Short mmCIF file of C-alpha atoms and ligand atoms in Angstrom, two decimals:
data_model
loop_
_atom_site.label_atom_id
_atom_site.label_comp_id
_atom_site.label_asym_id
_atom_site.label_seq_id
_atom_site.Cartn_x
_atom_site.Cartn_y
_atom_site.Cartn_z
CA MET A 25 -64.21 -104.81 -26.52
CA ASP A 26 -65.94 -105.63 -29.82
CA GLN A 27 -64.08 -108.92 -29.85
CA TYR A 28 -66.10 -110.17 -26.87
CA GLU A 29 -69.71 -111.15 -26.47
CA LYS A 30 -70.99 -110.72 -22.92
CA ILE A 31 -72.81 -113.78 -21.59
CA GLU A 32 -73.79 -112.74 -18.09
CA LYS A 33 -72.79 -110.66 -15.10
CA ILE A 34 -71.03 -112.84 -12.53
CA GLY A 35 -70.17 -110.50 -9.74
CA GLU A 36 -69.62 -107.10 -8.27
CA GLY A 37 -66.02 -106.96 -7.19
CA THR A 38 -64.05 -104.45 -5.22
CA TYR A 39 -62.98 -102.59 -8.33
CA GLY A 40 -65.90 -103.05 -10.68
CA THR A 41 -68.25 -105.44 -12.38
CA VAL A 42 -67.24 -108.91 -13.57
CA TYR A 43 -68.84 -110.51 -16.64
CA LYS A 44 -68.57 -113.91 -18.23
CA ALA A 45 -67.86 -113.39 -21.92
CA LYS A 46 -66.91 -115.27 -25.07
CA HIS A 47 -64.29 -114.28 -27.62
CA LYS A 48 -66.17 -113.97 -30.90
CA THR A 49 -63.65 -115.82 -33.05
CA SER A 50 -61.73 -118.15 -30.75
CA LYS A 51 -64.92 -118.90 -28.69
CA GLU A 52 -62.79 -118.88 -25.58
CA ILE A 53 -64.67 -118.12 -22.37
CA VAL A 54 -63.13 -115.35 -20.27
CA ALA A 55 -63.98 -113.15 -17.30
CA LEU A 56 -64.06 -109.43 -18.08
CA LYS A 57 -63.48 -107.11 -15.18
CA ARG A 58 -64.55 -103.58 -15.93
CA VAL A 59 -62.93 -101.17 -13.54
CA ARG A 60 -64.78 -98.10 -12.36
CA LEU A 61 -62.67 -95.29 -11.06
CA ASP A 62 -63.69 -92.85 -8.36
CA ASP A 63 -62.93 -89.93 -10.57
CA GLU A 64 -63.94 -90.90 -14.06
CA ASP A 65 -63.09 -87.45 -15.42
CA GLU A 66 -59.44 -87.96 -14.70
CA GLY A 67 -59.29 -91.19 -16.70
CA VAL A 68 -57.15 -94.14 -15.75
CA PRO A 69 -54.02 -93.04 -13.88
CA SER A 70 -50.95 -93.97 -15.90
CA SER A 71 -49.35 -95.45 -12.77
CA ALA A 72 -52.29 -97.87 -12.37
CA LEU A 73 -52.10 -98.79 -16.02
CA ARG A 74 -48.39 -99.47 -15.79
CA GLU A 75 -48.84 -101.66 -12.71
CA ILE A 76 -51.62 -103.65 -14.32
CA CYS A 77 -49.76 -104.23 -17.55
CA LEU A 78 -46.91 -105.72 -15.52
CA LEU A 79 -49.35 -108.28 -14.09
CA LYS A 80 -49.72 -109.83 -17.54
CA GLU A 81 -46.29 -111.35 -16.95
CA LEU A 82 -47.40 -113.05 -13.72
CA LYS A 83 -47.94 -116.55 -15.07
CA HIS A 84 -48.50 -119.39 -12.60
CA ARG A 85 -50.95 -122.26 -12.32
CA ASN A 86 -52.30 -120.90 -9.03
CA VAL A 87 -52.71 -117.30 -10.16
CA VAL A 88 -55.61 -116.27 -12.39
CA ARG A 89 -54.10 -115.34 -15.77
CA LEU A 90 -54.55 -111.80 -16.95
CA TYR A 91 -54.67 -112.19 -20.72
CA ASP A 92 -55.17 -108.61 -21.70
CA VAL A 93 -55.81 -105.06 -20.57
CA LEU A 94 -58.16 -102.98 -22.73
CA HIS A 95 -58.11 -99.28 -22.19
CA SER A 96 -60.51 -96.88 -23.83
CA GLU A 97 -61.32 -93.33 -22.79
CA HIS A 98 -62.28 -93.57 -19.10
CA ARG A 99 -62.66 -97.30 -18.86
CA LEU A 100 -60.33 -100.09 -18.13
CA THR A 101 -61.27 -103.67 -18.84
CA MET A 102 -59.16 -106.59 -17.76
CA VAL A 103 -59.54 -109.91 -19.55
CA PHE A 104 -58.97 -112.83 -17.18
CA GLU A 105 -58.94 -116.60 -17.40
CA TYR A 106 -62.43 -117.82 -16.46
CA CYS A 107 -62.93 -119.93 -13.33
CA ASP A 108 -66.08 -121.80 -12.32
CA GLN A 109 -66.55 -120.52 -8.81
CA ASP A 110 -64.96 -118.75 -5.88
CA LEU A 111 -64.12 -120.25 -2.51
CA LYS A 112 -67.06 -118.56 -0.81
CA LYS A 113 -69.51 -120.18 -3.24
CA TYR A 114 -67.64 -123.46 -2.84
CA PHE A 115 -68.20 -123.31 0.93
CA ASP A 116 -71.91 -122.76 0.35
CA SER A 117 -72.05 -125.79 -1.95
CA CYS A 118 -70.32 -127.98 0.70
CA LYS A 119 -72.82 -126.97 3.36
CA GLY A 120 -70.21 -126.62 6.07
CA ASN A 121 -68.20 -129.74 5.28
CA VAL A 122 -64.85 -129.37 3.57
CA ASP A 123 -62.89 -132.61 3.93
CA ALA A 124 -59.40 -132.53 5.42
CA LYS A 125 -57.64 -133.49 2.16
CA THR A 126 -59.35 -130.66 0.27
CA VAL A 127 -58.39 -128.16 2.98
CA GLN A 128 -54.78 -129.33 2.71
CA SER A 129 -54.77 -129.19 -1.09
CA PHE A 130 -56.39 -125.73 -1.26
CA MET A 131 -54.01 -124.36 1.39
CA HIS A 132 -51.02 -125.79 -0.48
CA GLN A 133 -52.18 -124.23 -3.74
CA LEU A 134 -52.86 -120.90 -2.03
CA LEU A 135 -49.30 -120.90 -0.69
CA LEU A 136 -47.82 -121.91 -4.07
CA GLY A 137 -49.56 -118.94 -5.70
CA LEU A 138 -48.50 -116.60 -2.90
CA ASP A 139 -44.90 -117.77 -2.96
CA PHE A 140 -44.71 -117.18 -6.70
CA CYS A 141 -46.17 -113.66 -6.48
CA HIS A 142 -44.07 -112.72 -3.46
CA ALA A 143 -40.92 -113.97 -5.18
CA ASN A 144 -41.85 -111.61 -8.01
CA ASN A 145 -42.38 -108.72 -5.60
CA VAL A 146 -46.13 -108.59 -6.05
CA LEU A 147 -48.38 -108.38 -3.00
CA HIS A 148 -52.10 -109.03 -2.96
CA ARG A 149 -53.06 -107.03 0.15
CA ASP A 150 -56.74 -107.93 0.04
CA LEU A 151 -56.95 -111.73 0.04
CA LYS A 152 -60.31 -113.25 0.96
CA PRO A 153 -62.37 -116.30 -0.08
CA GLN A 154 -64.17 -114.25 -2.79
CA ASN A 155 -60.94 -113.78 -4.69
CA LEU A 156 -59.76 -117.35 -4.48
CA LEU A 157 -61.21 -118.99 -7.55
CA ILE A 158 -61.69 -122.70 -8.09
CA ASN A 159 -62.07 -124.53 -11.37
CA LYS A 160 -63.61 -127.90 -12.19
CA ASN A 161 -60.33 -129.76 -11.68
CA GLY A 162 -60.02 -128.62 -8.07
CA GLU A 163 -57.37 -126.06 -8.96
CA LEU A 164 -57.29 -122.99 -6.78
CA LYS A 165 -56.21 -119.68 -8.28
CA LEU A 166 -55.60 -116.30 -6.72
CA ALA A 167 -57.45 -113.41 -8.33
CA ASP A 168 -56.94 -109.65 -8.12
CA PHE A 169 -53.23 -109.80 -7.41
CA GLY A 170 -51.50 -106.45 -7.63
CA LEU A 171 -54.71 -104.45 -7.96
CA ALA A 172 -54.42 -102.93 -4.48
CA ARG A 173 -51.06 -101.46 -5.44
CA ALA A 174 -52.45 -100.08 -8.68
CA PHE A 175 -55.62 -98.58 -7.19
CA GLY A 176 -54.89 -98.29 -3.47
CA LEU A 177 -56.01 -100.56 -0.63
CA PRO A 178 -59.79 -100.64 -0.94
CA ILE A 179 -62.01 -99.14 1.74
CA HIS A 180 -65.24 -99.36 -0.23
CA CYS A 181 -66.36 -101.80 -2.85
CA PHE A 182 -67.48 -100.61 -6.22
CA SER A 183 -71.03 -100.80 -4.86
CA ALA A 184 -70.04 -98.49 -1.92
CA GLU A 185 -70.19 -101.43 0.49
CA VAL A 186 -67.41 -101.36 3.08
CA VAL A 187 -64.65 -103.82 2.35
CA THR A 188 -64.35 -106.66 4.85
CA LEU A 189 -61.71 -106.32 7.55
CA TRP A 190 -61.84 -109.99 8.49
CA TYR A 191 -58.61 -110.93 6.72
CA ARG A 192 -56.54 -107.88 7.66
CA PRO A 193 -53.61 -108.21 10.06
CA PRO A 194 -53.36 -106.08 13.21
CA ASP A 195 -50.51 -103.96 11.80
CA VAL A 196 -52.65 -102.92 8.82
CA LEU A 197 -55.67 -102.36 11.10
CA MET A 198 -53.47 -99.97 13.10
CA ASP A 199 -52.64 -98.14 9.87
CA ALA A 200 -49.13 -99.40 9.20
CA LYS A 201 -48.02 -97.58 6.08
CA VAL A 202 -45.28 -99.96 5.03
CA TYR A 203 -46.50 -103.29 3.80
CA ASP A 204 -44.64 -106.42 2.91
CA THR A 205 -45.51 -110.01 2.12
CA SER A 206 -46.57 -110.62 5.75
CA ILE A 207 -49.94 -108.94 5.06
CA ASP A 208 -50.93 -111.77 2.70
CA MET A 209 -49.67 -114.45 5.10
CA TRP A 210 -52.07 -113.26 7.80
CA SER A 211 -54.96 -113.43 5.34
CA ALA A 212 -53.83 -116.93 4.32
CA GLY A 213 -54.00 -117.98 7.99
CA CYS A 214 -57.55 -116.62 8.37
CA ILE A 215 -58.63 -118.39 5.19
CA PHE A 216 -56.96 -121.65 6.33
CA ALA A 217 -58.99 -121.61 9.57
CA GLU A 218 -62.16 -120.74 7.65
CA MET A 219 -61.66 -123.68 5.27
CA ALA A 220 -61.02 -126.05 8.18
CA ASN A 221 -64.21 -124.82 9.82
CA GLY A 222 -66.30 -125.43 6.70
CA GLY A 223 -66.62 -121.77 5.70
CA VAL A 224 -67.19 -120.12 9.08
CA PRO A 225 -65.04 -116.96 9.16
CA LEU A 226 -62.48 -116.89 11.95
CA LEU A 227 -62.53 -113.21 12.85
CA PRO A 228 -65.72 -111.54 11.59
CA GLY A 229 -65.27 -108.10 13.14
CA TYR A 230 -67.73 -105.32 12.32
CA ASP A 231 -65.26 -102.44 12.61
CA VAL A 232 -61.54 -101.90 13.18
CA ASP A 233 -61.79 -101.90 16.98
CA ASP A 234 -63.93 -105.01 17.08
CA GLU A 235 -61.61 -106.75 14.62
CA LEU A 236 -58.55 -106.00 16.78
CA LYS A 237 -60.39 -107.12 19.90
CA ARG A 238 -61.31 -110.44 18.29
CA ILE A 239 -57.71 -110.97 17.16
CA PHE A 240 -56.29 -110.27 20.61
CA LYS A 241 -58.92 -112.40 22.36
CA LEU A 242 -57.87 -115.29 20.13
CA LEU A 243 -54.09 -114.91 20.13
CA GLY A 244 -53.52 -112.96 23.33
CA THR A 245 -52.87 -109.21 23.32
CA PRO A 246 -49.34 -108.50 22.04
CA THR A 247 -47.02 -106.68 24.44
CA LEU A 248 -44.27 -104.21 23.70
CA THR A 249 -41.85 -107.07 24.34
CA THR A 250 -43.39 -109.37 21.74
CA TRP A 251 -44.01 -106.48 19.33
CA PRO A 252 -42.04 -103.30 20.19
CA GLU A 253 -42.82 -101.52 16.87
CA MET A 254 -46.55 -101.70 17.60
CA LYS A 255 -46.40 -98.46 19.60
CA GLN A 256 -45.18 -96.48 16.59
CA LEU A 257 -48.14 -97.44 14.42
CA PRO A 258 -50.37 -94.43 13.57
CA SER A 259 -53.54 -95.90 15.11
CA TYR A 260 -51.95 -97.78 18.01
CA LYS A 261 -54.06 -97.95 21.12
CA GLU A 262 -53.94 -100.00 24.26
CA PHE A 263 -56.15 -103.04 24.62
CA PRO A 264 -56.81 -105.14 27.74
CA ALA A 265 -54.26 -107.96 28.20
CA TYR A 266 -56.33 -110.88 26.91
CA PRO A 267 -54.82 -114.36 27.33
CA PRO A 268 -54.47 -116.57 24.20
CA VAL A 269 -56.97 -119.34 23.43
CA SER A 270 -55.86 -122.84 22.36
CA LEU A 271 -56.36 -123.42 18.64
CA VAL A 272 -57.61 -126.95 19.43
CA ASN A 273 -60.89 -125.35 20.46
CA VAL A 274 -60.90 -122.92 17.54
CA CYS A 275 -60.19 -125.38 14.70
CA PRO A 276 -61.05 -128.81 16.13
CA THR A 277 -60.90 -130.58 12.76
CA LEU A 278 -57.33 -129.49 11.96
CA ASN A 279 -54.65 -132.03 12.84
CA GLU A 280 -51.75 -131.09 15.08
CA GLN A 281 -49.43 -130.04 12.25
CA GLY A 282 -52.20 -127.98 10.70
CA ARG A 283 -52.73 -126.17 13.98
CA LYS A 284 -48.99 -125.53 14.26
CA LEU A 285 -48.94 -124.04 10.78
CA LEU A 286 -51.96 -121.87 11.58
CA GLN A 287 -50.30 -120.65 14.77
CA GLN A 288 -47.21 -119.61 12.79
CA LEU A 289 -49.29 -117.65 10.30
CA LEU A 290 -51.47 -115.88 12.84
CA VAL A 291 -48.67 -113.94 14.53
CA CYS A 292 -49.44 -110.33 15.44
CA ASN A 293 -45.88 -109.07 14.96
CA PRO A 294 -45.46 -109.13 11.15
CA LYS A 295 -41.73 -109.75 11.50
CA TYR A 296 -42.36 -113.21 12.96
CA ARG A 297 -45.18 -114.28 10.67
CA LEU A 298 -44.26 -117.31 8.55
CA ARG A 299 -43.41 -116.57 4.88
CA ALA A 300 -44.92 -118.54 1.99
CA ASN A 301 -41.69 -120.34 1.07
CA LYS A 302 -41.29 -121.57 4.65
CA ALA A 303 -44.96 -122.49 5.00
CA LEU A 304 -44.73 -124.69 1.90
CA VAL A 305 -42.16 -126.96 3.54
CA HIS A 306 -44.13 -127.22 6.79
CA ALA A 307 -44.69 -130.77 8.12
CA TYR A 308 -48.45 -130.29 7.59
CA PHE A 309 -47.80 -130.80 3.86
CA VAL A 310 -45.71 -134.03 4.04
CA ASP A 311 -48.47 -136.09 2.45
CA VAL A 312 -50.04 -133.44 0.19
CA GLN A 313 -51.13 -134.71 -3.21
CA SER A 314 -50.15 -132.25 -5.89
CA ARG A 315 -52.81 -131.60 -8.48
P1 LIG B 26 -63.63 -109.74 -7.57
O1 LIG B 26 -63.53 -108.36 -8.11
O2 LIG B 26 -62.45 -110.57 -7.98
O3 LIG B 26 -63.92 -109.81 -6.11
O4 LIG B 26 -64.86 -110.41 -8.35
C1 LIG B 26 -66.18 -110.49 -7.87
C2 LIG B 26 -66.71 -111.88 -8.14
O5 LIG B 26 -66.67 -112.18 -9.54
C3 LIG B 26 -65.87 -112.97 -7.48
O6 LIG B 26 -66.31 -113.24 -6.17
C4 LIG B 26 -66.07 -114.16 -8.39
O7 LIG B 26 -67.21 -114.90 -8.03
C5 LIG B 26 -66.30 -113.52 -9.76
N1 LIG B 26 -65.04 -113.58 -10.54
C6 LIG B 26 -63.98 -112.74 -10.48
N2 LIG B 26 -63.02 -113.10 -11.33
C7 LIG B 26 -63.45 -114.22 -11.95
C8 LIG B 26 -62.89 -115.10 -12.94
N3 LIG B 26 -61.67 -114.90 -13.44
N4 LIG B 26 -63.62 -116.17 -13.31
C9 LIG B 26 -64.84 -116.38 -12.79
N5 LIG B 26 -65.43 -115.60 -11.86
C10 LIG B 26 -64.76 -114.52 -11.44
#
């Protein structure tokens, strides 16, 4: 830690505080994430440490680089590549207007990062605009990959705030215990719609029930024919049979291919949700300009 000079605090994340810092000799600017653990007496679980050290190997242009993991007594500090802002702050700076080309480019980069992590068997499990970081060159990078597996899916933030449910798929909301890459694809769909709508969240539920209700009112309530495994989920409960709404009214600025892609991501049955590798070759991206 002595090698770094803290510049300022930049955020309170799910797992701890984030600082902007400078390496004393190389002068490189980094983001330091200091993890707080629920039970500080127990120290950092070795399983978490092992998981996190593996993330150092996850090197991709659309994934925030983890340069180093510093572990001392009861603290864990992760040294990350520094990015200028997150997607939430970007939305604020655009004042509700994200142009169609930027939406397409950000979505493409989000899927490139996801495809890479998924191909390496790493899930995010808690994707949201706050952990999509953007640098000056318009590059989008996924942050906090793998942390949910190391520390558990967050319920509270470090500051005891409840974690947002807005990007969680119905299977996870009904307490599915087995996760796969489909969890991140749902979140990607929610973020896609939010970008297209200039930063207005698609499904801002205030608790699990309200979140599920909003999902079903948008997509139509799944049936045991469209999703037979739903009934076996620990927190399964019956909802009224809502009819689906047309996405034309939900995301009016998205073109037809964009709406088709969104529809294939926002599928209640995780088995039929589009995977990142398939989403990348979707017709919506025919004219994408790679950064
Ligand atoms: P997080 O724990 O990733 O949710 O971090 C909380 C906030 O800190 C984020 O919303 C970002 O604004 C900021 N942040 C996290 N990581 C970085 C980074 N690598 N570079 C710059 N800002 C970051």
